[in-house]
mmCIF file of C-alpha atoms in Angstrom:
data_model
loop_
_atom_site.group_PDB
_atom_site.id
_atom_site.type_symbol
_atom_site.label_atom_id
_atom_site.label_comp_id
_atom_site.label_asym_id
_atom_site.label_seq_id
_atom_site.Cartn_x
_atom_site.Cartn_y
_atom_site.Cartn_z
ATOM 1 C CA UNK A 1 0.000 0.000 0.000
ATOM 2 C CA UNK A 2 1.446 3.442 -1.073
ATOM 3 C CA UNK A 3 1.903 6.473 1.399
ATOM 4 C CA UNK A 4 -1.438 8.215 0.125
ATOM 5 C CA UNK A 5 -3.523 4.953 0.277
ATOM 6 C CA UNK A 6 -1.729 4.681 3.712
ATOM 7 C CA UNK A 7 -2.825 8.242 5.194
ATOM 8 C CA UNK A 8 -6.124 8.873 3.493
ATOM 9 C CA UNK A 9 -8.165 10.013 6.094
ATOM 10 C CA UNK A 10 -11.731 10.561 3.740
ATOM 11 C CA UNK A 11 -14.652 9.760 6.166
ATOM 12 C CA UNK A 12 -16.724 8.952 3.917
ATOM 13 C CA UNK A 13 -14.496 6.846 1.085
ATOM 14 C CA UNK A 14 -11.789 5.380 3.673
ATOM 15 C CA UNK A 15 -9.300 3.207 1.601
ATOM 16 C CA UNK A 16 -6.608 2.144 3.901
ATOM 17 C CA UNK A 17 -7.332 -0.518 7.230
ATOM 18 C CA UNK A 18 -6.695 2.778 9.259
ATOM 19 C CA UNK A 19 -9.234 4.574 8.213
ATOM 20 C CA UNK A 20 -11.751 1.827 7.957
ATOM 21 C CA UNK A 21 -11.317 0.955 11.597
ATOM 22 C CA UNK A 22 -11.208 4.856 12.352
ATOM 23 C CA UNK A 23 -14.539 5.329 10.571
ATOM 24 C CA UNK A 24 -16.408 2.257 12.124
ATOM 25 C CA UNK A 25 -14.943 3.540 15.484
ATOM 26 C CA UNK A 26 -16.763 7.224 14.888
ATOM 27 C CA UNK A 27 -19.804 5.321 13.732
ATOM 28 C CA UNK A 28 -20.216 3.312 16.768
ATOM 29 C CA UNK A 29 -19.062 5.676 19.361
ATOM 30 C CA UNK A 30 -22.268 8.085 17.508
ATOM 31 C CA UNK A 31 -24.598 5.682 17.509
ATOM 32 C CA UNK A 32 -24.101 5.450 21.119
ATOM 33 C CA UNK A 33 -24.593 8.847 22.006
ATOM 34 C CA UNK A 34 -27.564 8.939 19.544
ATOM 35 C CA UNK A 35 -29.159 6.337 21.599
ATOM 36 C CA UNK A 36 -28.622 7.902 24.869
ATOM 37 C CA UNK A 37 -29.988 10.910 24.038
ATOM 38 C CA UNK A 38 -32.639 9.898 21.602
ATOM 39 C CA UNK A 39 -33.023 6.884 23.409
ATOM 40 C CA UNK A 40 -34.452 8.340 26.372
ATOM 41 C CA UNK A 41 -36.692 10.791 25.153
ATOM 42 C CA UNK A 42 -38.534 7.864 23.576
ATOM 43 C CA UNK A 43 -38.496 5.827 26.528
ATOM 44 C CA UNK A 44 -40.301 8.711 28.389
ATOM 45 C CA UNK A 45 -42.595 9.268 25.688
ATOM 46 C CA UNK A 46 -43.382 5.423 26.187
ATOM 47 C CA UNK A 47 -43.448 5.540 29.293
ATOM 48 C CA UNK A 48 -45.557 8.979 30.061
ATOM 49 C CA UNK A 49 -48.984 9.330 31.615
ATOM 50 C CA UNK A 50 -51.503 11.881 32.031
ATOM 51 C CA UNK A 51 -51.616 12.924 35.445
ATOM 52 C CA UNK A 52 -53.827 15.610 36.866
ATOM 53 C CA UNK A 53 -53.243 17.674 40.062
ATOM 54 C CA UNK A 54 -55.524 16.752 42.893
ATOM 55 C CA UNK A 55 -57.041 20.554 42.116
ATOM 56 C CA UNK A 56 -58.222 18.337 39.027
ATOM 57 C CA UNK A 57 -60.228 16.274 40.739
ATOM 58 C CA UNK A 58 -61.814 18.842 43.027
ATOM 59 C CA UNK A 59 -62.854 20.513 40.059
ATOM 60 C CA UNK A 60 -64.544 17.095 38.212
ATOM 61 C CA UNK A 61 -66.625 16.928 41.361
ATOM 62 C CA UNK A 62 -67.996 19.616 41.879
ATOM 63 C CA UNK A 63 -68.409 20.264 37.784
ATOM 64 C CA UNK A 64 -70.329 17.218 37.524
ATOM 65 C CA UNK A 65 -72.950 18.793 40.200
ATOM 66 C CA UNK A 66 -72.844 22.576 39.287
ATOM 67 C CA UNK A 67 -73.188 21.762 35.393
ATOM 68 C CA UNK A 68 -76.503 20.092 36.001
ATOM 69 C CA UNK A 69 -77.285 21.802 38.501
ATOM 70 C CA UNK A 70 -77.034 25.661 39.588
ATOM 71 C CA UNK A 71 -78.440 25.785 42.723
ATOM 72 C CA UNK A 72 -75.382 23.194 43.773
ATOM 73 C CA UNK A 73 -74.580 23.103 47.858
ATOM 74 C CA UNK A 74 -71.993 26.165 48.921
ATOM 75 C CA UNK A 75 -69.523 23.732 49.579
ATOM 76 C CA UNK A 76 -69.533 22.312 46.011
ATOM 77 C CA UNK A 77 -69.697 25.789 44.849
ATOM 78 C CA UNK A 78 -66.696 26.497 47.045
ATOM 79 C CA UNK A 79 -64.755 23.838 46.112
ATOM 80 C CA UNK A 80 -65.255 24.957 42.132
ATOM 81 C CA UNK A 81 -64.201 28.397 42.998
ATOM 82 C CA UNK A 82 -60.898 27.051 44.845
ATOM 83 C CA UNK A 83 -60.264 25.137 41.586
ATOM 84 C CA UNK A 84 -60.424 28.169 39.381
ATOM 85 C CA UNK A 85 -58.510 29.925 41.167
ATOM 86 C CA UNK A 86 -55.701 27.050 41.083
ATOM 87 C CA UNK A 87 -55.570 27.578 37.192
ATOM 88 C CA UNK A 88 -55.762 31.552 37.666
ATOM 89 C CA UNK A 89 -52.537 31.008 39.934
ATOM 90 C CA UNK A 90 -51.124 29.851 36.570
ATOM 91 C CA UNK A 91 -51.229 33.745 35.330
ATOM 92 C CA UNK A 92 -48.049 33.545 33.028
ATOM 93 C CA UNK A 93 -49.031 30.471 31.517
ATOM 94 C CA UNK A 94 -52.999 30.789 30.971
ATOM 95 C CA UNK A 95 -53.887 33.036 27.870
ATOM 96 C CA UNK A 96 -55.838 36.017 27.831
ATOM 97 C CA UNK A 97 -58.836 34.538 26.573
ATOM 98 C CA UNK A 98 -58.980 31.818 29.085
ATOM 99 C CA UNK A 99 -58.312 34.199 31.739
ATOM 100 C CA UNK A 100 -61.606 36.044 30.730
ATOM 101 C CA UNK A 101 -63.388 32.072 30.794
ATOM 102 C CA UNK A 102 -61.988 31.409 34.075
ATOM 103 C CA UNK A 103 -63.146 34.849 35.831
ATOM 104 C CA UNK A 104 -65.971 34.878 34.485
ATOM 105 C CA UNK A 105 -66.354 31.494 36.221
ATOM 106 C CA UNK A 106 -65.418 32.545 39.301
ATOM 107 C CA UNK A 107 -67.429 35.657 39.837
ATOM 108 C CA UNK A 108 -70.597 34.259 38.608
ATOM 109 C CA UNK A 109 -69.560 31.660 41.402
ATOM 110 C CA UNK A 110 -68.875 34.338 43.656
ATOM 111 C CA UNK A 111 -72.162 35.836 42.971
ATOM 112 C CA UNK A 112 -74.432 32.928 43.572
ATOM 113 C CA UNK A 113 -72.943 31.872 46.841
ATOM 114 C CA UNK A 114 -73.248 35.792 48.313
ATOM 115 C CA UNK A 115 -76.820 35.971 49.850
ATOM 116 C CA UNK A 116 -79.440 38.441 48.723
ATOM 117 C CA UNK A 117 -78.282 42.485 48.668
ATOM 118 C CA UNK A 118 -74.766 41.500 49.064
ATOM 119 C CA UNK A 119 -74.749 40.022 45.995
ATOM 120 C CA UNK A 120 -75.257 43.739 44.286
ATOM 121 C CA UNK A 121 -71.460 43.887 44.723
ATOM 122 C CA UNK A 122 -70.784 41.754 41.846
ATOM 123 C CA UNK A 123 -72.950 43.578 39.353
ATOM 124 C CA UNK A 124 -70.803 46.778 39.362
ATOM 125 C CA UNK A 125 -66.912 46.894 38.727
ATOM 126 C CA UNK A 126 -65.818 44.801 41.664
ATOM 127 C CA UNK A 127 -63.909 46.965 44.367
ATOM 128 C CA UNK A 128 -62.743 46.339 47.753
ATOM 129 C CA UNK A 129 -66.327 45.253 48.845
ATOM 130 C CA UNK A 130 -66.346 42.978 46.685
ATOM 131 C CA UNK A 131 -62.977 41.089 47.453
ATOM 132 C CA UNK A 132 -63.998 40.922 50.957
ATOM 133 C CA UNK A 133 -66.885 39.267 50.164
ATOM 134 C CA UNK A 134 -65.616 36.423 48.416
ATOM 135 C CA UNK A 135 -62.941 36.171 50.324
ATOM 136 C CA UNK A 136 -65.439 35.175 53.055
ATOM 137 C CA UNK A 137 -68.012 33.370 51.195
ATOM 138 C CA UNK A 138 -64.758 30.979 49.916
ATOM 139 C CA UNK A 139 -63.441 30.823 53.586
ATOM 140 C CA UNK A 140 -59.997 31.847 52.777
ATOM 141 C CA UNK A 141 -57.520 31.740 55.561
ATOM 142 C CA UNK A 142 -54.400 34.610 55.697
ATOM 143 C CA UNK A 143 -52.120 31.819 55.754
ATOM 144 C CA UNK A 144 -50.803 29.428 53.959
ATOM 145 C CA UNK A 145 -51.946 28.396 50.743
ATOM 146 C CA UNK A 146 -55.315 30.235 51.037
ATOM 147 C CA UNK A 147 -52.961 33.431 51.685
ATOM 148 C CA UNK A 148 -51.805 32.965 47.956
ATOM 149 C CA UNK A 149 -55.596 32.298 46.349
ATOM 150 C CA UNK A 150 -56.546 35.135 48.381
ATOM 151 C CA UNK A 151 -54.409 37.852 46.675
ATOM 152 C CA UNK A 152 -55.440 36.637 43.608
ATOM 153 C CA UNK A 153 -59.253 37.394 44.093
ATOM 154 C CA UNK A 154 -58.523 41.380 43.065
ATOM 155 C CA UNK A 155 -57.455 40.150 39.880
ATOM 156 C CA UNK A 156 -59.716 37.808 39.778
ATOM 157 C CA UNK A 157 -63.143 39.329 39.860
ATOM 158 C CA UNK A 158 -64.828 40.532 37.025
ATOM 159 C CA UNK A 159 -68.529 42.022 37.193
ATOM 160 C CA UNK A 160 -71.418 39.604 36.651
ATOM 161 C CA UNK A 161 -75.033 39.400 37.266
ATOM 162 C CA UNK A 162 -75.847 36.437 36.738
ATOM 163 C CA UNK A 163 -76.051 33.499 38.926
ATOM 164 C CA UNK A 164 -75.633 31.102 35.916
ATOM 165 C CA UNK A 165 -72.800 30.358 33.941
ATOM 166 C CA UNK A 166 -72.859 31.444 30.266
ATOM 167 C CA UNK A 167 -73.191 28.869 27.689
ATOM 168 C CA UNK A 168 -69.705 30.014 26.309
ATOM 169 C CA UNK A 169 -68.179 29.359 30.290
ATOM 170 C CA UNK A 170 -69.579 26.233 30.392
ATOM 171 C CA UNK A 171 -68.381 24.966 26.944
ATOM 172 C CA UNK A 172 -64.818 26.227 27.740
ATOM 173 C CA UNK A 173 -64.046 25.909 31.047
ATOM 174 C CA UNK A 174 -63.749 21.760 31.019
ATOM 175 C CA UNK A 175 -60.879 22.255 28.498
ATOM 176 C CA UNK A 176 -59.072 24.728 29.936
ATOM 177 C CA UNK A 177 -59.231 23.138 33.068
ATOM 178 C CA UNK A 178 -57.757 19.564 31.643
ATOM 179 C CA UNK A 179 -55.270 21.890 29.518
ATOM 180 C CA UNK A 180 -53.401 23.902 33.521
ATOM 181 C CA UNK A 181 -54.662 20.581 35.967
ATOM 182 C CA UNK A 182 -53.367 17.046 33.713
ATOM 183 C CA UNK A 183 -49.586 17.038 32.657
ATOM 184 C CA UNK A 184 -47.835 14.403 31.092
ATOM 185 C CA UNK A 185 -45.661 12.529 33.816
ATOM 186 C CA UNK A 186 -43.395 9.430 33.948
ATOM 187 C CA UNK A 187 -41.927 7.057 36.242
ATOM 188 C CA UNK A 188 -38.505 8.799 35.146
ATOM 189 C CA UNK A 189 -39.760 11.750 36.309
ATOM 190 C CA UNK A 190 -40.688 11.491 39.733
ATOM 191 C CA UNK A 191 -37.429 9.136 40.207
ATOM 192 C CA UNK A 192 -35.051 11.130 41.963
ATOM 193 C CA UNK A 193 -31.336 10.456 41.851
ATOM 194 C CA UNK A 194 -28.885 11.877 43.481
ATOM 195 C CA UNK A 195 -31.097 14.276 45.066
ATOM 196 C CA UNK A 196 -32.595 15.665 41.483
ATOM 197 C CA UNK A 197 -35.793 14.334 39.468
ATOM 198 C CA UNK A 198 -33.495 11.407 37.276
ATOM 199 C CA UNK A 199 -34.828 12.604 34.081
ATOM 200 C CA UNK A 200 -32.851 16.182 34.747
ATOM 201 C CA UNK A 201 -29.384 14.271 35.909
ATOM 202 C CA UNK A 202 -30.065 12.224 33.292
ATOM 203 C CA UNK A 203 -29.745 15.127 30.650
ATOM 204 C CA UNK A 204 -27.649 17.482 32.831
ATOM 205 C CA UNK A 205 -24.834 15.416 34.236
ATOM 206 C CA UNK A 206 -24.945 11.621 33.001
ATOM 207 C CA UNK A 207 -24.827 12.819 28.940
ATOM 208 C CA UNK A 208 -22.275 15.019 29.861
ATOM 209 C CA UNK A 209 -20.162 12.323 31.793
ATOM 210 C CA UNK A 210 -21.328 9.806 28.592
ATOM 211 C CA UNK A 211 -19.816 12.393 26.306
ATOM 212 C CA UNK A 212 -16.521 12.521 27.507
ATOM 213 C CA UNK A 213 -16.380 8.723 28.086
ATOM 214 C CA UNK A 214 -16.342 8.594 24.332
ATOM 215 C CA UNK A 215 -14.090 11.176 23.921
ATOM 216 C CA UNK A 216 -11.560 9.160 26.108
ATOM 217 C CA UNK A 217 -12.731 6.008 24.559
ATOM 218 C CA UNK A 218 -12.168 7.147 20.793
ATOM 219 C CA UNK A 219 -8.821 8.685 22.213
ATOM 220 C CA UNK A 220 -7.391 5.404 23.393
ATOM 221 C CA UNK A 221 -8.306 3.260 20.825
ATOM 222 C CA UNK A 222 -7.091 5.317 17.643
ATOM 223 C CA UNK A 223 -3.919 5.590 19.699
ATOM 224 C CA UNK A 224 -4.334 1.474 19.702
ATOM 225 C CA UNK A 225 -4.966 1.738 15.847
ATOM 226 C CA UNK A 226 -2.277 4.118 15.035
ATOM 227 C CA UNK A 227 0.210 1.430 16.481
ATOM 228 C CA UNK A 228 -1.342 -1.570 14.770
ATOM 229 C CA UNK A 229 -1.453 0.111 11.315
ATOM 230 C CA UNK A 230 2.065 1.853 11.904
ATOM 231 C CA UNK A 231 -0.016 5.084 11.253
ATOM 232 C CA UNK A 232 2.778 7.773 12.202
ATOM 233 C CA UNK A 233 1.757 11.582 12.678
ATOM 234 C CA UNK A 234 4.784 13.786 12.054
ATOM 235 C CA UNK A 235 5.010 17.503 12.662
#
């Protein structure tokens, strides 16, 4: 074999032994790292669920009595309203639009569990009297998580005067609610390793560490292959 044939190097047409076993080297060391990266994304795609948020379920409850029926017991009612105002906690996330669904929602909630003349503070632009009142009508506490649903109810409120839900609400609301309370979840995700969810060490640290495994890997070996084809780099 000639000195060219010996040193060709081409990738993709490799001629000599050394550059056969140099390419097939490359090629498995990549398919490697193409399966642990690619890999896993598939196996969590296999292996994801949807999983709703226990404010999920408090709202399927009490939606399956308030949709049929309006005049539903203040607790369901209350237990609705807390639900809302889980997905209005979203605020960043949750579109204008659905914003306008969801307070709607909640006021005309709001309004139908505040007895007779108090309920007149709904039907103009709700102000401080108004954010007291719900506050108390949906028991909210000043600590805890009720502290947190409670600020929200300023931003919340939107005037209503109705006691009934708008045929518009109550076509929306069950899909925006599925959309902010079900997200897809694996068994890779709520594994923890090394004190973080595994699916982020898996990314953030064990790729890296994979990577330069077959960095060292491809090192030592085409220093192996170098020798056994008398492959000689000169300066």
């Amino acid at each position: 074999m000639t000195d060219e044939e010996l040193y060709n190097v081409n990738f993709f047409k490799p001629k000599s032994g050394h550059a056969k076993a140099n390419t097939k080297l490359i090629l498995i060391l990549a398919t490697i790292w193409a399966v642990g990266v690619f890999g896993f994304q598939i196996l969590l795609m296999i292996t994801t669920e949807p999983t709703p948020e226990p404010a999920y379920a408090m709202f399927e409850d009490s939606w399956a009595v308030i949709s049929e029926n309006p005049d539903a017991p203040m607790e369901v009612k209350r237990e609705f309203a807390h639900s809302l105002l889980f997905v209005l906690g979203k605020n960043i996330a949750v579109s204008d639009a659905e914003k306008a669904i969801l307070k709607e929602a909640l006021s005309t909630t709001v309004y139908s569990m505040l007895p007779g003349e108090e309920a007149a503070v709904m039907t103009a632009q709700p102000a401080e009297a108004a954010y007291a009142a719900a506050k108390d009508v949906l028991q909210l506490k000043d600590d805890g998580f009720d502290k947190i649903k409670a600020d929200l109810i300023p931003f919340s409120l939107v005037q209503v005067s109705s006691a009934e839900l708008s045929p518009e609400v109550s076509n929306k609301l069950p899909g925006i609610m599925s959309l902010y309370l079900i997200h897809n979840r694996s068994g890779l995700t709520d594994t923890t390793f090394l004190g973080f969810p595994f699916h982020y060490w898996y990314t953030a640290q064990f790729l890296l560490i994979l990577f330069v495994i077959l960095c060292l890997i491809y090192a030592v070996t085409t220093d192996r292959m170098n020798k056994k084809h008398a492959f000689v780099e000169t300066t």
